[in-house]
């Protein structure tokens, strides 16, 4: 039974009652490549999902474009690649998403070449779209003070969640960690004596990041509350995870987001600040104080120095504003 206007029923069947068409089977070469990424390159589940989504979309596109004559990996040339990118553009995908799709194709075809399934990599001959450069949002020094004043007032009451939340904010600002990196920290990763944390970043790459004095104190205070919680919960607790919810389970990514954005909204509700804003703030304040760009790159876990350089633009823009306001003949 269909709804008015011929809409598709909620069970996914077509208006004539036939079941929806099954998606085409994934080509064996693509399935083998994804298995290679998972087992041999040990990419993260998020990266694996992104590769599968982008390459499945390319297969669907090529199948629709070549429905009558068929196609093969070797027959997909540079013009086919450009046509696919044009198709993604017409669909309204961002330049960043299109660049990611092209990167997936380049990696896949490089693997096909190595396996001697194709002679050339046509994706290499296609230029990536020029990505928009933007200045990330960050907090100034006064806003940072307000942020921690609000968190410290709550933590002084001694409740587990409030003490934990202060530790989360301090660790974000002290280390510039990504959201997933902080959420995934296990207790053995933290060395509060040497004041450092072992982080698993993108591509499962590990790095050691120092922890400041304020963060160390907040983490020690939370650790005492965490130990009390583990004793109360008993066997059902996640003893490996460092940041826990009230039930003793690892705090979720969404849980960490809610903790941070709640305090950031108190500082500036209209700025749209997020957990990543604390990472931007960490980098910007280091560079403002004269830190070496390469050192900041290593602390942030950036594979390329060009990714870190965007923070120099933030610092330069801030200096320009100071100059215009302060120089008599600006």
XYZ file of C-alpha atoms in Angstrom:
330
model
C 0.000 0.000 0.000
C 1.456 3.353 -1.037
C 1.049 6.751 0.528
C -0.461 9.747 -1.194
C 1.738 11.196 -3.879
C 3.314 7.811 -4.680
C 5.837 7.923 -1.839
C 7.784 4.781 -1.101
C 6.419 2.779 1.855
C 8.379 2.679 5.099
C 9.440 -0.955 4.552
C 11.627 0.034 1.598
C 9.556 -1.644 -1.137
C 8.777 0.130 -4.386
C 5.288 1.602 -5.010
C 4.336 -1.490 -7.063
C 5.111 -3.713 -4.108
C 8.361 -5.169 -5.427
C 11.357 -5.273 -3.085
C 14.158 -2.747 -3.628
C 16.976 -3.724 -5.960
C 20.002 -5.241 -4.284
C 23.207 -3.225 -4.675
C 25.613 -4.786 -7.192
C 28.140 -7.195 -5.663
C 31.480 -5.640 -4.784
C 34.179 -6.591 -7.333
C 36.615 -9.146 -5.965
C 39.600 -6.859 -6.616
C 38.048 -4.133 -4.478
C 37.186 -6.622 -1.718
C 40.811 -7.869 -1.752
C 42.117 -4.295 -1.572
C 39.928 -3.471 1.452
C 41.121 -6.664 3.139
C 44.706 -5.586 2.417
C 44.038 -2.230 4.100
C 42.507 -3.888 7.133
C 44.924 -6.781 7.664
C 48.241 -5.632 6.230
C 48.159 -1.849 6.582
C 46.089 -1.938 9.798
C 44.130 1.208 8.925
C 41.525 2.447 11.375
C 37.888 1.323 10.997
C 36.929 4.905 10.131
C 39.477 5.051 7.299
C 38.426 1.633 6.017
C 34.777 2.715 5.914
C 35.697 5.885 4.008
C 37.710 3.947 1.403
C 34.889 1.435 0.928
C 32.272 4.165 0.554
C 34.287 6.198 -1.961
C 35.326 3.214 -4.093
C 31.874 1.630 -4.042
C 30.511 4.948 -5.312
C 33.064 4.927 -8.160
C 32.060 1.376 -9.124
C 28.388 2.383 -9.191
C 29.177 5.452 -11.324
C 31.233 3.469 -13.843
C 28.540 0.808 -14.052
C 25.889 3.405 -14.857
C 28.092 5.167 -17.416
C 29.062 1.926 -19.138
C 25.811 -0.029 -18.771
C 25.744 -1.114 -22.447
C 29.399 -1.749 -23.226
C 30.751 -2.736 -19.816
C 34.001 -1.554 -18.245
C 37.102 -2.816 -16.451
C 39.672 -1.333 -14.108
C 42.075 -1.015 -17.027
C 39.544 0.763 -19.254
C 38.885 3.523 -16.682
C 41.147 6.266 -18.048
C 41.890 9.864 -17.040
C 38.733 11.142 -18.736
C 36.632 8.649 -16.759
C 38.239 9.878 -13.552
C 37.569 13.500 -14.433
C 34.000 12.628 -15.344
C 33.554 11.000 -11.941
C 34.896 14.064 -10.129
C 32.537 16.230 -12.184
C 29.681 13.955 -11.160
C 30.602 14.395 -7.485
C 30.739 18.157 -7.959
C 27.240 18.207 -9.481
C 26.013 16.208 -6.520
C 27.149 19.063 -4.290
C 30.063 17.354 -2.530
C 32.632 19.644 -0.958
C 36.096 20.016 -2.448
C 37.506 18.213 0.568
C 35.223 15.207 0.009
C 36.093 15.136 -3.693
C 39.812 15.279 -2.909
C 39.343 12.365 -0.492
C 37.562 10.319 -3.181
C 40.392 10.985 -5.645
C 42.958 10.005 -3.025
C 41.126 6.704 -2.503
C 41.229 6.024 -6.253
C 44.938 6.806 -6.446
C 45.704 4.444 -3.576
C 43.521 1.690 -5.005
C 45.053 1.941 -8.487
C 48.542 1.981 -7.017
C 47.681 -1.338 -5.376
C 46.232 -2.654 -8.670
C 49.497 -1.727 -10.405
C 51.571 -3.482 -7.765
C 49.398 -6.578 -8.165
C 49.888 -6.305 -11.974
C 46.154 -5.969 -12.641
C 46.515 -2.659 -14.531
C 49.373 -1.046 -16.409
C 48.819 2.565 -15.382
C 47.315 4.659 -12.594
C 44.926 7.094 -14.350
C 44.017 8.807 -11.075
C 47.563 10.204 -10.850
C 46.990 12.255 -14.003
C 44.000 14.067 -12.457
C 44.659 17.168 -10.378
C 43.125 17.443 -6.915
C 40.666 20.278 -6.350
C 42.206 23.236 -4.555
C 40.959 23.114 -1.000
C 39.622 26.145 0.767
C 41.943 27.432 3.470
C 40.161 28.617 6.571
C 41.206 30.091 9.876
C 40.077 27.726 12.610
C 38.163 29.039 15.593
C 40.120 29.297 18.817
C 39.948 30.905 22.251
C 42.003 33.917 23.278
C 43.802 34.001 26.624
C 40.931 35.715 28.432
C 38.460 33.116 27.163
C 40.756 30.296 28.298
C 40.800 31.826 31.785
C 37.005 31.989 31.825
C 36.762 28.392 30.627
C 38.908 27.010 33.416
C 37.420 29.235 36.090
C 33.988 27.764 35.313
C 35.322 24.189 35.312
C 37.364 24.656 38.508
C 34.386 26.055 40.443
C 32.422 22.909 39.605
C 35.355 20.609 40.370
C 35.875 22.108 43.830
C 32.590 20.488 44.894
C 34.314 17.131 44.497
C 31.795 15.265 42.352
C 33.282 12.610 40.080
C 31.861 14.036 36.838
C 32.996 17.594 37.626
C 36.523 16.541 38.600
C 36.701 14.394 35.455
C 35.418 17.214 33.241
C 38.123 19.580 34.475
C 40.737 16.903 33.744
C 39.360 16.504 30.198
C 39.518 20.236 29.497
C 43.013 20.555 30.966
C 44.297 17.619 28.946
C 42.817 18.962 25.693
C 44.372 22.393 26.173
C 47.670 21.036 27.506
C 48.289 18.561 24.684
C 46.215 19.559 21.634
C 44.877 16.005 21.305
C 42.177 15.095 18.812
C 38.806 14.049 20.221
C 39.244 10.360 19.352
C 42.790 10.379 20.748
C 41.692 11.656 24.146
C 38.631 9.417 24.303
C 40.770 6.361 23.530
C 43.361 6.929 26.259
C 43.953 3.946 28.537
C 45.348 4.202 32.042
C 48.789 2.757 31.096
C 49.126 5.474 28.422
C 49.445 8.165 31.091
C 52.697 8.733 32.987
C 51.871 11.435 35.512
C 55.334 11.246 37.085
C 57.155 12.049 33.844
C 54.153 14.173 32.766
C 53.552 12.634 29.375
C 50.888 10.668 27.517
C 51.211 8.079 24.757
C 48.733 8.838 21.987
C 47.458 6.693 19.114
C 46.744 9.115 16.290
C 45.633 8.818 12.683
C 46.842 5.679 10.944
C 47.409 4.117 14.396
C 50.665 6.086 14.655
C 51.863 6.557 18.219
C 53.484 9.671 19.632
C 54.456 10.931 23.086
C 53.062 14.318 24.151
C 54.104 16.221 27.296
C 51.527 17.226 29.909
C 51.605 20.582 31.719
C 51.506 21.122 35.480
C 47.857 22.239 35.600
C 46.756 19.204 33.609
C 48.859 16.895 35.784
C 47.154 18.122 38.961
C 43.688 17.815 37.419
C 44.451 14.295 36.181
C 45.744 13.202 39.595
C 42.612 14.525 41.297
C 40.430 12.692 38.792
C 42.476 9.504 39.137
C 41.626 9.374 42.839
C 37.908 9.718 42.022
C 38.277 7.119 39.271
C 39.776 4.615 41.723
C 36.817 5.150 44.069
C 34.412 4.513 41.182
C 36.219 1.294 40.186
C 35.957 -0.010 43.744
C 32.246 0.823 43.824
C 31.361 -0.664 40.433
C 33.523 -3.757 40.808
C 33.866 -6.272 38.001
C 31.561 -4.438 35.597
C 33.945 -1.476 35.244
C 36.269 -0.849 32.325
C 39.584 -0.814 34.156
C 41.646 -0.103 31.049
C 39.863 3.092 29.966
C 40.971 6.262 31.734
C 37.958 8.540 31.283
C 34.873 6.795 32.642
C 31.180 7.526 32.937
C 29.288 7.078 36.188
C 28.635 3.387 35.380
C 32.359 2.663 35.077
C 32.352 2.309 31.285
C 34.616 4.243 28.918
C 33.218 7.695 28.228
C 31.969 7.784 24.630
C 33.106 10.234 21.956
C 29.706 11.897 22.185
C 30.034 12.050 25.956
C 33.370 13.889 25.696
C 31.875 16.284 23.138
C 28.985 17.145 25.418
C 31.330 17.800 28.334
C 33.486 20.207 26.344
C 30.818 22.056 24.341
C 28.813 22.710 27.486
C 31.702 24.726 28.929
C 32.624 26.331 25.585
C 29.052 27.586 25.154
C 29.397 29.363 28.498
C 32.434 31.205 27.147
C 30.899 32.165 23.764
C 27.576 30.623 22.826
C 27.520 32.082 19.310
C 31.045 31.156 18.204
C 30.276 27.510 17.389
C 33.310 26.302 19.337
C 33.957 22.556 19.598
C 36.462 20.102 21.048
C 38.655 20.793 18.007
C 38.712 24.471 18.991
C 40.851 23.507 21.995
C 43.308 21.807 19.612
C 43.393 24.994 17.526
C 43.856 27.049 20.690
C 46.751 24.864 21.836
C 48.599 25.301 18.531
C 47.866 29.015 18.178
C 49.035 29.886 21.683
C 52.248 27.897 21.224
C 53.075 29.696 17.975
C 52.121 33.068 19.455
C 54.691 32.401 22.173
C 57.400 31.654 19.594
C 57.289 27.843 19.448
C 59.010 26.189 16.478
C 56.590 25.141 13.736
C 58.193 21.700 13.400
C 57.828 21.101 17.128
C 54.136 22.033 16.978
C 53.717 19.690 13.985
C 55.149 16.819 16.017
C 52.997 17.612 19.059
C 49.837 17.705 16.932
C 50.726 14.516 15.059
C 50.434 16.125 11.616
C 51.946 14.090 8.796
C 52.612 17.230 6.728
C 54.010 20.587 7.800
C 51.511 22.285 5.455
C 48.684 21.168 7.739
C 50.365 22.872 10.699
C 51.075 26.073 8.746
C 47.433 27.111 8.852
C 48.005 28.061 12.492
C 50.667 30.548 11.420
C 47.957 32.282 9.357
C 45.869 32.546 12.517
C 48.760 34.162 14.373
C 49.553 36.527 11.498
C 45.922 37.658 11.251
C 45.868 38.348 14.976
C 49.093 40.377 14.703
C 47.615 42.370 11.827
C 44.622 43.271 13.970
C 46.915 44.398 16.796
C 48.954 46.423 14.315
C 45.911 48.183 12.838
C 44.601 49.064 16.276
C 47.926 50.160 17.756
C 50.061 51.785 15.021
C 49.442 55.541 14.615
C 49.730 55.420 10.823
C 48.248 51.983 10.173
